[in-house]
CSV table of C-alpha atoms and ligand atoms in Angstrom, one decimal:
chain,number,residue,atom,x,y,z
A,1,UNK,CA,-4.7,95.2,-211.0
A,2,UNK,CA,-3.6,92.0,-209.4
A,3,UNK,CA,-4.8,89.9,-206.5
A,4,UNK,CA,-2.9,89.2,-203.3
A,5,UNK,CA,-0.8,85.9,-203.5
A,6,UNK,CA,-2.6,82.6,-203.6
A,7,UNK,CA,-1.6,78.9,-203.1
A,8,UNK,CA,-0.1,76.9,-206.0
A,9,UNK,CA,-2.6,74.0,-205.9
A,10,UNK,CA,-5.7,73.8,-208.0
A,11,UNK,CA,-9.0,75.6,-207.4
A,12,UNK,CA,-10.7,72.1,-207.1
A,13,UNK,CA,-8.3,71.2,-204.3
A,14,UNK,CA,-8.9,74.6,-202.6
A,15,UNK,CA,-12.7,74.2,-202.9
A,16,UNK,CA,-12.5,70.7,-201.3
A,17,UNK,CA,-10.3,71.9,-198.4
A,18,UNK,CA,-12.5,75.0,-197.8
A,19,UNK,CA,-15.7,72.9,-197.7
A,20,UNK,CA,-14.2,70.0,-195.7
A,21,UNK,CA,-11.9,71.6,-193.1
A,22,UNK,CA,-11.9,75.4,-193.4
A,23,UNK,CA,-9.9,76.2,-190.2
A,24,UNK,CA,-6.9,74.0,-190.7
A,25,UNK,CA,-6.8,75.2,-194.3
A,26,UNK,CA,-6.9,78.8,-193.2
A,27,UNK,CA,-4.0,78.1,-190.8
A,28,UNK,CA,-2.0,76.6,-193.6
A,29,UNK,CA,-2.6,79.4,-196.1
A,30,UNK,CA,-1.9,82.2,-193.6
A,31,UNK,CA,1.3,80.5,-192.5
A,32,UNK,CA,2.4,80.1,-196.2
A,33,UNK,CA,1.1,83.4,-197.6
A,34,UNK,CA,0.8,85.9,-194.7
A,35,UNK,CA,-2.2,87.9,-193.5
A,36,UNK,CA,-3.6,88.9,-196.9
A,37,UNK,CA,-4.0,86.2,-199.5
A,38,UNK,CA,-6.3,84.9,-202.3
A,39,UNK,CA,-8.2,81.6,-202.0
A,40,UNK,CA,-9.0,80.3,-205.5
A,41,UNK,CA,-12.3,78.4,-205.5
A,42,UNK,CA,-14.1,76.7,-208.4
A,43,UNK,CA,-16.9,79.3,-208.3
A,44,UNK,CA,-14.9,82.5,-207.5
A,45,UNK,CA,-11.8,83.8,-205.7
A,46,UNK,CA,-11.9,85.0,-202.1
A,47,UNK,CA,-9.5,87.8,-201.1
A,48,UNK,CA,-8.8,87.3,-197.4
A,49,UNK,CA,-8.0,90.1,-194.8
A,50,UNK,CA,-7.6,89.7,-191.1
A,51,UNK,CA,-5.4,92.6,-190.1
A,52,UNK,CA,-7.5,95.0,-187.9
A,53,UNK,CA,-6.7,98.0,-190.1
A,54,UNK,CA,-7.9,96.2,-193.2
A,55,UNK,CA,-11.0,94.9,-191.4
A,56,UNK,CA,-11.8,98.4,-190.2
A,57,UNK,CA,-11.6,99.6,-193.8
A,58,UNK,CA,-14.2,97.0,-194.8
A,59,UNK,CA,-16.5,97.6,-191.9
A,60,UNK,CA,-16.4,101.4,-192.4
A,61,UNK,CA,-18.0,101.1,-195.8
A,62,UNK,CA,-21.6,102.2,-195.8
A,63,UNK,CA,-22.7,99.2,-197.9
A,64,UNK,CA,-22.8,101.0,-201.2
A,65,UNK,CA,-19.4,99.8,-202.5
A,66,UNK,CA,-18.8,96.6,-200.5
A,67,UNK,CA,-22.0,94.6,-201.0
A,68,UNK,CA,-22.9,91.8,-198.6
A,69,UNK,CA,-26.2,90.9,-200.3
A,70,UNK,CA,-24.4,89.8,-203.4
A,71,UNK,CA,-22.0,87.6,-201.3
A,72,UNK,CA,-24.9,86.0,-199.3
A,73,UNK,CA,-26.8,85.2,-202.5
A,74,UNK,CA,-25.9,81.4,-202.3
A,75,UNK,CA,-28.4,81.3,-199.3
A,76,UNK,CA,-31.2,82.8,-201.4
A,77,UNK,CA,-32.8,79.4,-202.2
A,78,UNK,CA,-33.3,78.9,-198.4
A,79,UNK,CA,-34.0,82.4,-197.2
A,80,UNK,CA,-35.6,84.1,-200.2
A,81,UNK,CA,-34.5,87.1,-202.4
A,82,UNK,CA,-36.1,89.7,-200.1
A,83,UNK,CA,-34.3,88.6,-196.9
A,84,UNK,CA,-32.3,91.3,-195.1
A,85,UNK,CA,-29.2,89.2,-195.8
A,86,UNK,CA,-29.8,89.3,-199.6
A,87,UNK,CA,-30.3,93.1,-200.2
A,88,UNK,CA,-27.9,96.0,-200.3
A,89,UNK,CA,-27.8,99.8,-200.1
A,90,UNK,CA,-31.1,101.6,-199.6
A,91,UNK,CA,-33.2,98.4,-199.5
A,92,UNK,CA,-30.9,97.0,-196.8
A,93,UNK,CA,-31.1,100.2,-194.6
A,94,UNK,CA,-34.9,100.0,-194.8
A,95,UNK,CA,-34.9,96.3,-193.7
A,96,UNK,CA,-32.6,97.0,-190.8
A,97,UNK,CA,-34.9,99.8,-189.6
A,98,UNK,CA,-37.9,97.5,-189.8
A,99,UNK,CA,-36.2,94.5,-188.1
A,100,UNK,CA,-34.1,96.0,-185.3
A,101,UNK,CA,-36.7,96.9,-182.6
A,102,UNK,CA,-37.4,93.4,-181.4
A,103,UNK,CA,-33.6,92.9,-181.0
A,104,UNK,CA,-32.7,95.9,-178.8
A,105,UNK,CA,-30.8,95.0,-175.6
A,106,UNK,CA,-33.6,96.0,-173.2
A,107,UNK,CA,-36.1,93.5,-174.9
A,108,UNK,CA,-33.9,90.6,-173.9
A,109,UNK,CA,-35.5,90.3,-170.4
A,110,UNK,CA,-38.8,89.5,-172.2
A,111,UNK,CA,-37.2,86.5,-173.8
A,112,UNK,CA,-35.0,85.4,-170.8
A,113,UNK,CA,-37.6,83.4,-169.0
A,114,UNK,CA,-38.5,81.4,-172.1
A,115,UNK,CA,-34.8,80.7,-172.7
A,116,UNK,CA,-34.5,79.3,-169.1
A,117,UNK,CA,-37.7,77.3,-169.3
A,118,UNK,CA,-36.9,75.6,-172.6
A,119,UNK,CA,-33.5,74.7,-171.3
A,120,UNK,CA,-34.9,73.2,-168.1
A,121,UNK,CA,-37.3,71.0,-170.2
A,122,UNK,CA,-34.4,69.8,-172.3
A,123,UNK,CA,-32.2,69.0,-169.3
A,124,UNK,CA,-35.0,67.0,-167.8
A,125,UNK,CA,-34.9,64.7,-170.8
A,126,UNK,CA,-31.2,63.9,-170.7
A,127,UNK,CA,-30.6,60.3,-169.6
A,128,UNK,CA,-27.9,59.2,-167.2
A,129,UNK,CA,-24.9,57.3,-168.6
A,130,UNK,CA,-26.2,57.3,-172.2
A,131,UNK,CA,-23.8,59.1,-174.5
A,132,UNK,CA,-25.4,61.7,-176.8
A,133,UNK,CA,-24.4,64.4,-179.3
A,134,UNK,CA,-24.5,67.6,-177.3
A,135,UNK,CA,-25.2,69.7,-180.4
A,136,UNK,CA,-28.6,68.0,-180.9
A,137,UNK,CA,-30.3,69.2,-177.7
A,138,UNK,CA,-28.7,72.6,-178.2
A,139,UNK,CA,-30.3,72.8,-181.7
A,140,UNK,CA,-33.6,71.7,-180.2
A,141,UNK,CA,-33.4,74.3,-177.4
A,142,UNK,CA,-32.4,77.2,-179.6
A,143,UNK,CA,-35.0,76.3,-182.2
A,144,UNK,CA,-37.8,76.1,-179.6
A,145,UNK,CA,-36.6,79.4,-178.2
A,146,UNK,CA,-36.7,81.2,-181.5
A,147,UNK,CA,-40.0,79.7,-182.5
A,148,UNK,CA,-41.6,80.7,-179.2
A,149,UNK,CA,-40.1,84.2,-179.2
A,150,UNK,CA,-40.9,84.9,-182.9
A,151,UNK,CA,-44.4,83.4,-182.9
A,152,UNK,CA,-45.4,83.0,-179.3
A,153,UNK,CA,-46.5,79.4,-180.1
A,154,UNK,CA,-47.1,76.7,-177.5
A,155,UNK,CA,-48.2,73.1,-177.7
A,156,UNK,CA,-49.1,71.5,-181.1
A,157,UNK,CA,-48.5,74.7,-183.1
A,158,UNK,CA,-45.0,75.0,-181.6
A,159,UNK,CA,-44.3,71.4,-182.4
A,160,UNK,CA,-45.5,71.7,-186.0
A,161,UNK,CA,-43.3,74.7,-186.7
A,162,UNK,CA,-40.3,73.2,-184.9
A,163,UNK,CA,-40.5,69.9,-187.0
A,164,UNK,CA,-41.0,71.8,-190.3
A,165,UNK,CA,-38.0,74.1,-189.6
A,166,UNK,CA,-35.9,71.1,-188.6
A,167,UNK,CA,-36.7,69.3,-191.9
A,168,UNK,CA,-35.9,72.5,-193.9
A,169,UNK,CA,-32.5,72.8,-192.2
A,170,UNK,CA,-31.6,69.1,-192.4
A,171,UNK,CA,-31.9,69.5,-196.2
A,172,UNK,CA,-30.7,73.1,-196.5
A,173,UNK,CA,-27.4,72.8,-194.5
A,174,UNK,CA,-25.8,70.2,-196.9
A,175,UNK,CA,-22.5,72.0,-197.7
A,176,UNK,CA,-22.6,71.3,-201.5
A,177,UNK,CA,-25.9,73.3,-201.7
A,178,UNK,CA,-23.7,76.4,-201.4
A,179,UNK,CA,-22.5,75.7,-204.9
A,180,UNK,CA,-24.9,77.4,-207.4
A,181,UNK,CA,-24.4,74.8,-210.1
A,182,UNK,CA,-25.9,72.1,-207.8
A,183,UNK,CA,-29.1,74.1,-207.3
A,184,UNK,CA,-31.1,72.2,-209.9
A,185,UNK,CA,-34.6,70.9,-209.0
A,186,UNK,CA,-35.1,67.3,-210.1
A,187,UNK,CA,-38.1,66.7,-207.8
A,188,UNK,CA,-37.7,63.8,-205.4
A,189,UNK,CA,-34.8,62.5,-207.4
A,190,UNK,CA,-32.2,64.8,-206.0
A,191,UNK,CA,-31.3,66.6,-202.8
A,192,UNK,CA,-32.1,70.1,-204.1
A,193,UNK,CA,-35.5,68.8,-205.3
A,194,UNK,CA,-36.4,67.4,-201.8
A,195,UNK,CA,-35.1,70.7,-200.3
A,196,UNK,CA,-37.4,72.7,-202.5
A,197,UNK,CA,-40.4,70.6,-201.3
A,198,UNK,CA,-39.4,71.2,-197.6
A,199,UNK,CA,-39.3,75.0,-198.4
A,200,UNK,CA,-42.8,74.9,-199.9
A,201,UNK,CA,-44.2,73.0,-196.9
A,202,UNK,CA,-42.6,75.5,-194.4
A,203,UNK,CA,-43.8,78.4,-196.5
A,204,UNK,CA,-47.4,77.1,-196.3
A,205,UNK,CA,-47.2,77.3,-192.5
A,206,UNK,CA,-45.6,80.7,-192.5
A,207,UNK,CA,-48.1,82.3,-194.9
A,208,UNK,CA,-51.0,80.8,-193.0
A,209,UNK,CA,-49.8,82.4,-189.8
A,210,UNK,CA,-49.1,85.8,-191.4
A,211,UNK,CA,-52.6,85.9,-192.9
A,212,UNK,CA,-54.3,84.7,-189.7
A,213,UNK,CA,-52.6,87.5,-187.7
A,214,UNK,CA,-53.5,90.1,-190.3
A,215,UNK,CA,-57.1,88.9,-190.4
A,216,UNK,CA,-57.6,88.6,-186.6
A,217,UNK,CA,-55.4,91.6,-185.7
A,218,UNK,CA,-53.9,89.3,-182.9
A,219,UNK,CA,-50.9,90.8,-181.3
A,220,UNK,CA,-48.7,89.8,-178.3
A,221,UNK,CA,-45.2,90.2,-176.9
A,222,UNK,CA,-43.8,88.0,-179.8
A,223,UNK,CA,-41.4,89.3,-182.5
A,224,UNK,CA,-43.9,88.7,-185.3
A,225,UNK,CA,-46.3,91.1,-183.7
A,226,UNK,CA,-43.7,93.8,-183.7
A,227,UNK,CA,-42.8,93.0,-187.4
A,228,UNK,CA,-46.4,93.2,-188.5
A,229,UNK,CA,-46.8,96.6,-187.0
A,230,UNK,CA,-43.4,97.9,-188.2
A,231,UNK,CA,-43.4,100.7,-190.8
A,232,UNK,CA,-40.7,102.0,-193.1
A,233,UNK,CA,-39.8,105.7,-193.7
A,234,UNK,CA,-42.8,106.0,-196.1
A,235,UNK,CA,-45.2,104.5,-193.5
A,236,UNK,CA,-45.4,101.2,-195.4
A,237,UNK,CA,-45.5,97.8,-193.7
A,238,UNK,CA,-43.7,94.7,-195.0
A,239,UNK,CA,-45.6,92.6,-197.6
A,240,UNK,CA,-46.5,89.0,-196.8
A,241,UNK,CA,-43.6,87.8,-199.1
A,242,UNK,CA,-41.1,90.0,-197.3
A,243,UNK,CA,-42.3,88.8,-193.9
A,244,UNK,CA,-42.0,85.2,-195.0
A,245,UNK,CA,-38.3,85.8,-196.0
A,246,UNK,CA,-37.5,87.6,-192.8
A,247,UNK,CA,-39.2,84.9,-190.7
A,248,UNK,CA,-37.2,82.1,-192.4
A,249,UNK,CA,-34.0,84.3,-191.9
A,250,UNK,CA,-34.7,84.7,-188.2
A,251,UNK,CA,-35.5,81.0,-187.7
A,252,UNK,CA,-32.4,79.8,-189.6
A,253,UNK,CA,-29.8,82.6,-188.6
A,254,UNK,CA,-31.2,82.7,-185.1
A,255,UNK,CA,-30.8,79.1,-184.0
A,256,UNK,CA,-28.2,77.0,-185.7
A,257,UNK,CA,-25.5,79.7,-184.9
A,258,UNK,CA,-26.3,79.9,-181.2
A,259,UNK,CA,-26.6,76.1,-180.9
A,260,UNK,CA,-23.1,75.8,-182.4
A,261,UNK,CA,-21.7,78.5,-180.2
A,262,UNK,CA,-23.0,76.6,-177.1
A,263,UNK,CA,-21.6,73.3,-178.3
A,264,UNK,CA,-18.1,74.9,-178.7
A,265,UNK,CA,-18.4,76.5,-175.3
A,266,UNK,CA,-19.2,73.1,-173.7
A,267,UNK,CA,-16.4,71.5,-175.7
A,268,UNK,CA,-13.8,73.8,-174.1
A,269,UNK,CA,-15.3,73.8,-170.6
A,270,UNK,CA,-15.2,70.0,-170.5
A,271,UNK,CA,-11.5,70.1,-171.2
A,272,UNK,CA,-10.8,72.8,-168.7
A,273,UNK,CA,-11.7,71.8,-165.1
A,274,UNK,CA,-10.6,75.1,-163.5
A,275,UNK,CA,-12.6,77.5,-165.7
A,276,UNK,CA,-15.6,75.1,-165.3
A,277,UNK,CA,-15.3,75.0,-161.5
A,278,UNK,CA,-15.0,78.8,-161.3
A,279,UNK,CA,-18.0,79.3,-163.6
A,280,UNK,CA,-20.1,76.9,-161.5
A,281,UNK,CA,-19.1,78.8,-158.3
A,282,UNK,CA,-20.0,82.1,-159.9
A,283,UNK,CA,-23.5,80.8,-160.9
A,284,UNK,CA,-24.1,78.9,-157.6
A,285,UNK,CA,-23.5,82.1,-155.7
A,286,UNK,CA,-26.7,83.5,-157.4
A,287,UNK,CA,-28.8,81.1,-155.3
A,288,UNK,CA,-31.6,78.8,-156.6
A,289,UNK,CA,-33.7,80.1,-159.5
A,290,UNK,CA,-31.8,83.4,-160.3
A,291,UNK,CA,-33.5,85.9,-162.6
A,292,UNK,CA,-32.4,86.2,-166.2
A,293,UNK,CA,-31.0,89.6,-165.4
A,294,UNK,CA,-28.9,88.3,-162.6
A,295,UNK,CA,-27.5,85.5,-164.8
A,296,UNK,CA,-26.8,88.0,-167.7
A,297,UNK,CA,-24.6,90.1,-165.4
A,298,UNK,CA,-22.2,87.3,-164.4
A,299,UNK,CA,-18.8,88.4,-165.5
A,300,UNK,CA,-17.1,85.0,-166.0
A,301,UNK,CA,-20.2,83.6,-167.8
A,302,UNK,CA,-20.0,86.5,-170.2
A,303,UNK,CA,-16.3,86.0,-170.7
A,304,UNK,CA,-16.8,82.2,-171.3
A,305,UNK,CA,-19.3,82.8,-174.0
A,306,UNK,CA,-17.0,85.4,-175.7
A,307,UNK,CA,-14.0,83.2,-175.4
A,308,UNK,CA,-15.8,80.2,-177.1
A,309,UNK,CA,-16.9,82.5,-179.9
A,310,UNK,CA,-13.3,83.7,-180.3
A,311,UNK,CA,-11.5,80.4,-180.2
A,312,UNK,CA,-13.6,78.7,-182.9
A,313,UNK,CA,-16.0,81.2,-184.5
A,314,UNK,CA,-19.3,79.7,-185.5
A,315,UNK,CA,-19.0,81.4,-188.9
A,316,UNK,CA,-15.5,81.6,-190.5
A,317,UNK,CA,-15.8,84.7,-192.6
A,318,UNK,CA,-17.9,87.7,-193.5
A,319,UNK,CA,-17.9,88.6,-197.1
A,320,UNK,CA,-18.5,91.6,-199.4
A,321,UNK,CA,-18.5,91.9,-203.2
A,322,UNK,CA,-17.0,95.1,-204.7
A,323,UNK,CA,-19.7,97.1,-206.6
A,324,UNK,CA,-16.9,99.1,-208.3
A,325,UNK,CA,-13.1,99.2,-208.7
A,326,UNK,CA,-11.7,100.0,-205.2
A,327,UNK,CA,-8.5,100.0,-203.2
A,328,UNK,CA,-8.9,97.7,-200.1
A,329,UNK,CA,-6.0,97.0,-197.6
A,330,UNK,CA,-3.5,98.6,-200.1
A,331,UNK,CA,-4.6,96.4,-203.0
A,332,UNK,CA,-6.3,97.8,-206.1
A,333,UNK,CA,-9.2,95.4,-206.7
A,334,UNK,CA,-11.7,95.1,-209.6
A,335,UNK,CA,-15.4,95.4,-209.5
A,336,UNK,CA,-16.9,92.0,-208.7
A,337,UNK,CA,-14.0,90.9,-206.4
A,338,UNK,CA,-15.1,89.0,-203.3
A,339,UNK,CA,-13.4,90.5,-200.2
A,340,UNK,CA,-13.7,88.6,-197.0
A,341,UNK,CA,-12.7,89.3,-193.4
A,342,UNK,CA,-11.6,86.1,-191.6
A,343,UNK,CA,-13.1,86.0,-188.2
A,344,UNK,CA,-11.0,83.0,-187.4
A,345,UNK,CA,-7.7,84.4,-188.4
A,346,UNK,CA,-8.4,87.7,-186.7
A,347,UNK,CA,-9.3,85.9,-183.4
A,348,UNK,CA,-6.0,84.0,-183.6
A,349,UNK,CA,-3.7,87.0,-183.8
A,350,UNK,CA,-1.3,86.9,-180.9
A,351,UNK,CA,-1.0,90.7,-180.9
A,352,UNK,CA,-4.7,90.9,-179.7
A,353,UNK,CA,-4.9,87.5,-178.0
A,354,UNK,CA,-1.6,86.2,-176.5
A,355,UNK,CA,-1.3,82.4,-176.5
A,356,UNK,CA,-4.3,82.4,-178.9
A,357,UNK,CA,-4.9,78.6,-178.9
A,358,UNK,CA,-5.5,78.4,-175.2
A,359,UNK,CA,-9.1,78.5,-173.8
A,360,UNK,CA,-8.9,81.3,-171.3
A,361,UNK,CA,-12.1,83.2,-170.6
A,362,UNK,CA,-10.3,85.6,-168.1
A,363,UNK,CA,-8.4,87.1,-171.0
A,364,UNK,CA,-11.6,89.2,-171.6
A,365,UNK,CA,-11.6,90.6,-168.1
A,366,UNK,CA,-11.1,94.4,-168.2
A,367,UNK,CA,-10.1,94.2,-171.8
A,368,UNK,CA,-11.3,96.7,-174.4
A,369,UNK,CA,-11.1,95.1,-177.8
A,370,UNK,CA,-11.9,97.0,-181.0
A,371,UNK,CA,-14.7,95.8,-183.3
A,372,UNK,CA,-12.0,95.0,-185.8
A,373,UNK,CA,-10.1,92.6,-183.6
A,374,UNK,CA,-13.0,90.6,-182.1
A,375,UNK,CA,-16.0,90.3,-184.4
A,376,UNK,CA,-17.8,86.9,-184.1
A,377,UNK,CA,-21.0,88.7,-185.3
A,378,UNK,CA,-19.4,90.5,-188.3
A,379,UNK,CA,-19.4,94.3,-188.4
A,380,UNK,CA,-20.2,97.7,-189.8
A,381,UNK,CA,-23.7,98.3,-191.3
A,382,UNK,CA,-24.2,94.5,-191.6
A,383,UNK,CA,-23.4,93.5,-188.0
A,384,UNK,CA,-25.6,90.6,-186.9
A,385,UNK,CA,-29.1,91.8,-185.9
A,386,UNK,CA,-29.4,89.0,-183.3
A,387,UNK,CA,-26.1,89.7,-181.5
A,388,UNK,CA,-27.7,90.8,-178.2
A,389,UNK,CA,-30.3,87.9,-178.4
A,390,UNK,CA,-27.6,85.3,-179.1
A,391,UNK,CA,-25.3,86.4,-176.3
A,392,UNK,CA,-28.2,86.5,-173.9
A,393,UNK,CA,-29.4,83.1,-175.0
A,394,UNK,CA,-26.0,81.5,-174.8
A,395,UNK,CA,-25.6,82.8,-171.3
A,396,UNK,CA,-29.1,81.6,-170.1
A,397,UNK,CA,-28.6,78.1,-171.6
A,398,UNK,CA,-25.0,77.6,-170.5
A,399,UNK,CA,-25.8,78.8,-167.0
A,400,UNK,CA,-28.6,76.3,-166.6
A,401,UNK,CA,-26.6,73.4,-168.0
A,402,UNK,CA,-23.5,74.2,-166.0
A,403,UNK,CA,-25.5,74.5,-162.7
A,404,UNK,CA,-27.8,71.5,-163.3
A,405,UNK,CA,-25.6,69.0,-165.1
A,406,UNK,CA,-22.3,67.2,-164.7
A,407,UNK,CA,-21.3,66.2,-168.2
A,408,UNK,CA,-18.1,64.4,-169.4
A,409,UNK,CA,-16.7,63.9,-172.9
A,410,UNK,CA,-17.3,60.4,-174.2
A,411,UNK,CA,-14.1,58.4,-174.5
A,412,UNK,CA,-10.7,59.9,-175.3
A,413,UNK,CA,-11.2,60.5,-179.0
A,414,UNK,CA,-10.0,64.0,-180.0
A,415,UNK,CA,-12.7,66.5,-181.0
A,416,UNK,CA,-12.4,67.7,-184.5
A,417,UNK,CA,-14.5,70.1,-186.5
A,418,UNK,CA,-16.9,69.8,-189.4
A,419,UNK,CA,-18.7,72.2,-191.7
A,420,UNK,CA,-22.5,72.4,-191.7
A,421,UNK,CA,-23.3,74.8,-194.6
A,422,UNK,CA,-21.9,78.1,-193.3
A,423,UNK,CA,-21.3,77.1,-189.7
A,424,UNK,CA,-18.4,75.0,-188.2
A,425,UNK,CA,-19.4,72.5,-185.5
A,426,UNK,CA,-17.4,70.0,-183.3
A,427,UNK,CA,-17.2,66.6,-184.9
A,428,UNK,CA,-20.0,64.1,-184.1
A,429,UNK,CA,-21.9,67.0,-182.6
A,430,UNK,CA,-19.6,66.6,-179.4
A,431,UNK,CA,-20.3,63.2,-177.8
A,432,UNK,CA,-20.9,63.6,-174.1
A,433,UNK,CA,-22.3,61.6,-171.1
A,434,UNK,CA,-24.5,62.9,-168.3
A,435,UNK,CA,-22.9,61.9,-165.0
A,436,UNK,CA,-25.1,63.7,-162.5
A,437,UNK,CA,-28.1,66.1,-162.7
A,438,UNK,CA,-29.6,68.4,-160.2
A,439,UNK,CA,-33.4,68.6,-160.0
A,440,UNK,CA,-35.5,71.4,-161.6
A,441,UNK,CA,-34.7,74.4,-159.5
A,442,UNK,CA,-38.1,76.0,-159.2
A,443,UNK,CA,-39.7,72.6,-158.4
A,444,UNK,CA,-37.1,72.2,-155.6
A,445,UNK,CA,-38.0,75.7,-154.3
A,446,UNK,CA,-41.7,74.9,-154.2
A,447,UNK,CA,-41.3,71.5,-152.4
B,501,LIG,C1,-23.8,82.8,-181.8
B,501,LIG,C2,-24.8,83.2,-182.6
B,501,LIG,C3,-24.7,84.0,-183.8
B,501,LIG,C4,-23.5,84.3,-184.6
B,501,LIG,C5,-22.1,83.8,-184.4
B,501,LIG,C6,-24.0,85.1,-185.7
B,501,LIG,C7,-23.1,85.6,-186.7
B,501,LIG,C8,-23.5,86.5,-187.7
B,501,LIG,C9,-22.6,87.0,-188.7
B,501,LIG,C10,-21.1,86.7,-188.8
B,501,LIG,C11,-23.3,87.7,-189.6
B,501,LIG,C12,-22.8,88.5,-190.8
B,501,LIG,C13,-22.5,89.9,-190.4
B,501,LIG,C14,-21.7,90.6,-191.5
B,501,LIG,O1,-21.9,90.4,-192.7
B,501,LIG,O2,-20.9,91.5,-191.2
B,501,LIG,C15,-24.7,87.7,-189.1
B,501,LIG,C16,-25.8,88.3,-189.7
B,501,LIG,C17,-27.1,88.2,-189.3
B,501,LIG,N1,-27.5,87.5,-188.2
B,501,LIG,FE1,-26.4,86.5,-186.8
B,501,LIG,N2,-25.3,85.4,-185.6
B,501,LIG,C18,-25.8,84.7,-184.5
B,501,LIG,C19,-27.1,84.7,-184.0
B,501,LIG,C20,-28.1,85.3,-184.6
B,501,LIG,C21,-29.5,85.4,-184.1
B,501,LIG,C22,-29.9,84.8,-182.8
B,501,LIG,C23,-30.2,86.1,-185.0
B,501,LIG,C24,-31.7,86.4,-185.0
B,501,LIG,C25,-32.6,86.0,-184.1
B,501,LIG,C26,-29.4,86.4,-186.1
B,501,LIG,C27,-29.8,87.2,-187.2
B,501,LIG,C28,-28.9,87.7,-188.2
B,501,LIG,C29,-29.3,88.5,-189.3
B,501,LIG,C30,-30.8,88.9,-189.6
B,501,LIG,C31,-28.2,88.8,-190.0
B,501,LIG,C32,-28.1,89.7,-191.3
B,501,LIG,C33,-27.7,91.1,-190.9
B,501,LIG,C34,-27.6,92.0,-192.1
B,501,LIG,O3,-27.2,91.5,-193.2
B,501,LIG,O4,-27.8,93.2,-192.0
B,501,LIG,N3,-28.1,86.0,-185.8
B,501,LIG,N4,-24.8,86.9,-188.0
């Protein structure tokens, strides 16, 4: 058994490149080594696939041979061992069944108004002429949206959970934390120790809320209410500890990713006057204060969001670990091998996306792409639970910003990319300046 070809340089150099600038590094490796190659890292090797036939093979596995939970285990200190992301096989199927109902497409309308309101509040706080990092308000919006939709919180309780989750993420998204040998708790003396304290503080809030809801029987249209009442095949509910892990997973997976996708969408729009003007025209045609459903149906808006997720995927890879020896993509691989599908390289294949480096939302018009060519949300039995939520949210937020704000990139500096834990964001969070703002739409209607 042998691995696909790999680069000649050391594992230390590969690890540095992969942590520092993953996309340029992937471009370089695929140019030198072709579609299938091995990246040698200090902790393990990654076998990369991006050809649709190979990706299909990986996504068709039922999760018994190609295990994602083992691959995701570096996130366990943040999300907990019982999170849906950490488990495989039967335990994973059970988790999906319990977690999916709040994320079905038809539920999105329930969340749409919250998404618009939170965005309007954020836009009202933007200051004319003062440059700011666009990623920050996007993080704030998506965090407030997920906290409000998961818990139904308002006012002081919303603020408390938002601040606690922010602190958790500030400490938890430091890229070196992905390396298991740095996960040593030295109390306040090291980063990991401070991160553990933030986890404990956040846990205290989550457990208090879970116990309060169980005691009072309080239920509402929020996601936690649905999760408290969810039952598995044996009629059993989730334990408090399981609920804690799933809540942290939803808070973390459900906000940083969407915020990053939105920042990339704005980065491309601000460089593309024509697509931006067309998008504004499409949204203006809806009239003042359109409903979330009307916004969600906009064709160019939908294509813009997809094109942003294609051009620079928020997450570079999806990974699986082989539970037994197995042939994948024509290679006989050993038990324990880490197989990854490169979202980035798949999205840059000219066969599927001609002129792949160009931002062109209209390329999605009338196009039927397979789930093995375009997969920003991963695939198979592990496909992102929050996909409908994320697409809906990105459309609501982008629609409001494009119709209400005229933004420009600050200065002429080229926008690069940086890694934040598992996500890839524009450098400096995308520095922009607000040039003009339209007033709050519903206020204008009322006056
Ligand atoms: C633009 C936004 C988002 C992107 C790009 C994204 C991407 C991904 C990817 C690539 C995976 C791994 C799939 C695989 O292994 O095949 C994933 C898993 C997951 N995502 Fe998302 N995601 C986003 C938003 C969300 C949101 C809003 C939520 C929840 C509110 C969410 C919850 C999850 C969960 C729970 C999983 C684990 C699924 C499993 O292991 O079965 N994500 N996501």
